[in-house]
mmCIF file of C-alpha atoms in Angstrom:
data_model
loop_
_atom_site.group_PDB
_atom_site.id
_atom_site.type_symbol
_atom_site.label_atom_id
_atom_site.label_comp_id
_atom_site.label_asym_id
_atom_site.label_seq_id
_atom_site.Cartn_x
_atom_site.Cartn_y
_atom_site.Cartn_z
ATOM 1 C CA MET A 1 39.921 -18.541 7.971
ATOM 2 C CA ASN A 2 37.172 -20.100 10.060
ATOM 3 C CA LEU A 3 36.258 -16.724 11.521
ATOM 4 C CA ARG A 4 35.909 -14.939 8.175
ATOM 5 C CA LEU A 5 32.921 -16.938 6.917
ATOM 6 C CA PRO A 6 30.655 -16.255 9.940
ATOM 7 C CA LEU A 7 31.595 -12.554 9.852
ATOM 8 C CA PHE A 8 30.788 -12.373 6.151
ATOM 9 C CA VAL A 9 27.422 -14.076 6.681
ATOM 10 C CA LEU A 10 26.632 -11.710 9.571
ATOM 11 C CA LEU A 11 27.517 -8.684 7.439
ATOM 12 C CA LEU A 12 25.370 -9.957 4.582
ATOM 13 C CA ILE A 13 22.345 -10.533 6.841
ATOM 14 C CA SER A 14 22.653 -7.114 8.487
ATOM 15 C CA THR A 15 22.787 -5.461 5.056
ATOM 16 C CA PHE A 16 19.474 -7.044 4.050
ATOM 17 C CA ALA A 17 17.897 -6.262 7.423
ATOM 18 C CA ASN A 18 18.728 -2.561 7.078
ATOM 19 C CA ALA A 19 17.436 -2.315 3.512
ATOM 20 C CA GLN A 20 14.579 0.149 3.272
ATOM 21 C CA ASN A 21 11.697 0.373 0.880
ATOM 22 C CA ASN A 22 11.587 3.186 -1.632
ATOM 23 C CA MET A 23 8.924 4.587 -3.922
ATOM 24 C CA SER A 24 9.367 6.832 -6.940
ATOM 25 C CA VAL A 25 6.568 8.552 -8.812
ATOM 26 C CA LYS A 26 6.917 8.951 -12.590
ATOM 27 C CA ASP A 27 10.730 9.017 -12.666
ATOM 28 C CA SER A 28 11.078 11.340 -9.664
ATOM 29 C CA LYS A 29 13.653 10.924 -6.926
ATOM 30 C CA PRO A 30 12.947 7.945 -4.665
ATOM 31 C CA PHE A 31 11.124 8.565 -1.385
ATOM 32 C CA GLU A 32 11.509 6.460 1.743
ATOM 33 C CA ALA A 33 8.389 4.303 2.032
ATOM 34 C CA THR A 34 6.688 1.663 4.132
ATOM 35 C CA GLN A 35 6.529 -1.953 3.119
ATOM 36 C CA ASN A 36 4.046 -2.922 0.430
ATOM 37 C CA TYR A 37 0.905 -3.941 2.357
ATOM 38 C CA THR A 38 -1.548 -6.420 0.847
ATOM 39 C CA PHE A 39 -5.036 -5.339 1.939
ATOM 40 C CA ILE A 40 -8.006 -7.669 1.491
ATOM 41 C CA CYS A 41 -10.590 -6.504 -1.056
ATOM 42 C CA GLU A 42 -13.395 -9.065 -0.805
ATOM 43 C CA LYS A 43 -15.687 -7.605 -3.488
ATOM 44 C CA TYR A 44 -12.919 -7.491 -6.118
ATOM 45 C CA ALA A 45 -13.362 -10.955 -7.622
ATOM 46 C CA PHE A 46 -10.313 -10.832 -9.929
ATOM 47 C CA THR A 47 -7.697 -11.064 -7.136
ATOM 48 C CA GLY A 48 -9.347 -10.015 -3.890
ATOM 49 C CA GLU A 49 -6.315 -7.908 -2.996
ATOM 50 C CA ALA A 50 -5.023 -4.362 -3.268
ATOM 51 C CA ASN A 51 -1.426 -3.346 -2.610
ATOM 52 C CA VAL A 52 -0.910 -0.213 -0.525
ATOM 53 C CA GLN A 53 2.288 1.703 0.156
ATOM 54 C CA VAL A 54 2.861 5.063 1.866
ATOM 55 C CA ALA A 55 5.903 7.321 1.421
ATOM 56 C CA LYS A 56 7.012 10.535 3.091
ATOM 57 C CA THR A 57 7.823 13.571 0.947
ATOM 58 C CA ASP A 58 9.011 17.085 1.678
ATOM 59 C CA LYS A 59 5.429 18.360 1.382
ATOM 60 C CA GLY A 60 3.545 15.601 3.211
ATOM 61 C CA GLY A 61 3.202 12.106 1.802
ATOM 62 C CA ILE A 62 2.143 9.844 -1.042
ATOM 63 C CA LEU A 63 -0.239 6.888 -1.149
ATOM 64 C CA LYS A 64 0.375 4.292 -3.857
ATOM 65 C CA LEU A 65 -2.603 2.024 -4.557
ATOM 66 C CA THR A 66 -2.084 -0.933 -6.924
ATOM 67 C CA VAL A 67 -4.494 -3.605 -8.147
ATOM 68 C CA ALA A 68 -4.107 -6.381 -10.705
ATOM 69 C CA THR A 69 -6.369 -6.049 -13.733
ATOM 70 C CA ALA A 70 -7.572 -8.364 -16.486
ATOM 71 C CA ASN A 71 -6.941 -5.869 -19.299
ATOM 72 C CA ASP A 72 -5.112 -2.621 -20.027
ATOM 73 C CA LYS A 73 -8.282 -0.508 -20.168
ATOM 74 C CA ALA A 74 -9.009 -0.848 -16.437
ATOM 75 C CA ARG A 75 -7.753 1.972 -14.224
ATOM 76 C CA ILE A 76 -8.157 3.229 -10.683
ATOM 77 C CA ALA A 77 -10.287 6.308 -11.300
ATOM 78 C CA GLY A 78 -11.323 9.317 -9.283
ATOM 79 C CA GLY A 79 -10.434 10.103 -5.719
ATOM 80 C CA VAL A 80 -10.061 7.665 -2.865
ATOM 81 C CA TYR A 81 -11.071 7.769 0.767
ATOM 82 C CA VAL A 82 -8.618 6.609 3.423
ATOM 83 C CA ASP A 83 -10.566 5.470 6.485
ATOM 84 C CA LEU A 84 -8.583 5.544 9.734
ATOM 85 C CA ALA A 85 -9.085 3.238 12.711
ATOM 86 C CA ASN A 86 -10.343 6.115 14.888
ATOM 87 C CA GLY A 87 -13.169 6.946 12.441
ATOM 88 C CA ASP A 88 -11.482 9.864 10.640
ATOM 89 C CA VAL A 89 -11.617 9.923 6.849
ATOM 90 C CA ILE A 90 -8.958 11.463 4.596
ATOM 91 C CA PRO A 91 -10.317 12.251 1.116
ATOM 92 C CA CYS A 92 -7.638 12.141 -1.590
ATOM 93 C CA VAL A 93 -8.239 14.027 -4.821
ATOM 94 C CA ASP A 94 -7.283 12.403 -8.114
ATOM 95 C CA LYS A 95 -4.375 14.301 -9.699
ATOM 96 C CA ASN A 96 -4.221 11.833 -12.600
ATOM 97 C CA VAL A 97 -0.850 10.347 -11.644
ATOM 98 C CA LYS A 98 -1.212 6.745 -12.803
ATOM 99 C CA GLU A 99 0.796 3.947 -14.369
ATOM 100 C CA SER A 100 0.081 0.473 -15.706
ATOM 101 C CA THR A 101 2.641 -2.302 -16.059
ATOM 102 C CA ASP A 102 2.645 -6.104 -16.041
ATOM 103 C CA GLY A 103 -1.125 -6.490 -15.666
ATOM 104 C CA LYS A 104 -1.336 -4.062 -12.729
ATOM 105 C CA THR A 105 -2.577 -0.514 -12.498
ATOM 106 C CA SER A 106 -1.313 1.973 -9.913
ATOM 107 C CA ALA A 107 -2.567 5.372 -8.822
ATOM 108 C CA TYR A 108 -0.756 7.889 -6.627
ATOM 109 C CA TYR A 109 -2.467 10.232 -4.177
ATOM 110 C CA TYR A 110 -0.885 13.028 -2.168
ATOM 111 C CA PHE A 111 -1.282 13.853 1.539
ATOM 112 C CA THR A 112 -0.873 17.293 3.080
ATOM 113 C CA PRO A 113 1.411 17.573 6.145
ATOM 114 C CA ALA A 114 -1.672 17.642 8.427
ATOM 115 C CA GLU A 115 -3.104 14.491 6.814
ATOM 116 C CA PHE A 116 0.278 12.762 7.029
ATOM 117 C CA ALA A 117 0.432 13.633 10.746
ATOM 118 C CA LYS A 118 -2.909 11.810 11.193
ATOM 119 C CA LEU A 119 -1.470 8.742 9.431
ATOM 120 C CA ARG A 120 1.465 8.745 11.868
ATOM 121 C CA LYS A 121 -0.906 8.516 14.848
ATOM 122 C CA THR A 122 -3.657 6.172 13.653
ATOM 123 C CA ASP A 123 -3.637 2.957 11.615
ATOM 124 C CA ILE A 124 -5.293 2.838 8.216
ATOM 125 C CA TYR A 125 -8.524 0.846 8.521
ATOM 126 C CA ALA A 126 -9.597 0.768 4.852
ATOM 127 C CA ILE A 127 -9.236 2.482 1.492
ATOM 128 C CA ARG A 128 -12.263 3.043 -0.761
ATOM 129 C CA PHE A 129 -11.606 3.357 -4.501
ATOM 130 C CA ILE A 130 -13.153 3.003 -7.966
ATOM 131 C CA ILE A 131 -12.024 0.843 -10.885
ATOM 132 C CA SER A 132 -13.239 1.976 -14.297
ATOM 133 C CA GLY A 133 -12.591 0.686 -17.779
ATOM 134 C CA GLY A 134 -14.117 -0.722 -20.897
ATOM 135 C CA SER A 135 -16.847 -3.264 -20.375
ATOM 136 C CA ASN A 136 -16.906 -6.350 -22.551
ATOM 137 C CA THR A 137 -17.777 -10.000 -22.067
ATOM 138 C CA PHE A 138 -14.501 -11.068 -20.491
ATOM 139 C CA GLY A 139 -13.404 -7.635 -19.304
ATOM 140 C CA ASN A 140 -12.261 -6.450 -15.942
ATOM 141 C CA GLN A 141 -14.564 -6.014 -12.994
ATOM 142 C CA THR A 142 -15.451 -2.320 -12.529
ATOM 143 C CA GLY A 143 -17.157 -0.429 -9.741
ATOM 144 C CA TYR A 144 -16.662 0.705 -6.160
ATOM 145 C CA PHE A 145 -14.376 -1.323 -3.892
ATOM 146 C CA THR A 146 -13.034 -1.250 -0.340
ATOM 147 C CA ALA A 147 -9.609 -2.610 0.583
ATOM 148 C CA ILE A 148 -9.552 -3.488 4.289
ATOM 149 C CA ASN A 149 -6.423 -3.627 6.458
ATOM 150 C CA LYS A 150 -6.543 -7.374 7.099
ATOM 151 C CA MET A 151 -3.667 -9.833 6.705
ATOM 152 C CA ASN A 152 -5.820 -12.902 5.995
ATOM 153 C CA TYR A 153 -9.274 -13.637 4.662
ATOM 154 C CA PHE A 154 -10.129 -16.060 7.427
ATOM 155 C CA SER A 155 -9.260 -16.525 11.083
ATOM 156 C CA THR A 156 -10.770 -18.266 14.069
ATOM 157 C CA ALA A 157 -12.020 -16.808 17.325
ATOM 158 C CA TYR A 158 -9.178 -18.598 19.105
ATOM 159 C CA ASP A 159 -6.494 -17.002 16.939
ATOM 160 C CA LYS A 160 -4.918 -14.290 19.105
ATOM 161 C CA SER A 161 -2.326 -13.153 16.552
ATOM 162 C CA LYS A 162 -2.333 -9.663 15.030
ATOM 163 C CA LYS A 163 -4.833 -9.546 12.164
ATOM 164 C CA SER A 164 -3.962 -6.147 10.642
ATOM 165 C CA TYR A 165 -0.865 -4.183 9.702
ATOM 166 C CA ASP A 166 0.597 -1.561 12.066
ATOM 167 C CA THR A 167 0.589 1.189 9.458
ATOM 168 C CA ALA A 168 0.881 4.084 11.936
ATOM 169 C CA LYS A 169 3.975 2.566 13.509
ATOM 170 C CA GLU A 170 5.747 2.172 10.162
ATOM 171 C CA ILE A 171 4.667 5.584 8.863
ATOM 172 C CA SER A 172 5.848 7.301 12.055
ATOM 173 C CA ILE A 173 9.432 6.056 11.599
ATOM 174 C CA LEU A 174 9.742 7.415 8.049
ATOM 175 C CA LYS A 175 12.226 10.296 7.941
#
């Protein structure tokens, strides 16, 4: 009896540790994905954050970009640019795959196999995007924004901890 409880707890913990993240686009089958990264977006005054997630597909990959908005009219519009740490830029064309729920708007962008191979080798440095929508007195902030791969707004010179996400490492282990 005393041995069953620790074994059950160990089994429960290992189940949660092996849980993987999934992403589905407009009711499609779920794709294996990275964790949901919170990139810092200093110019976006509403929240200052953008959520980024990358999934692997049969034909390359998918980028999911999500931001919180003040109203339902605000959307992520147009293409985005994914800046890599080595200076490469991956332009993503808008295919108008978007969704809005619970005060957040999401847009999905597709990577070719060659672009996805670049993401496996080099960390994402930043993502440049546009928010458009109706303008009124207490509307949402619109314009051009950059979400930077930083974990925190502030750090000191003496802080030697990792300050950005290892996106290439997580993308490279996706099957």
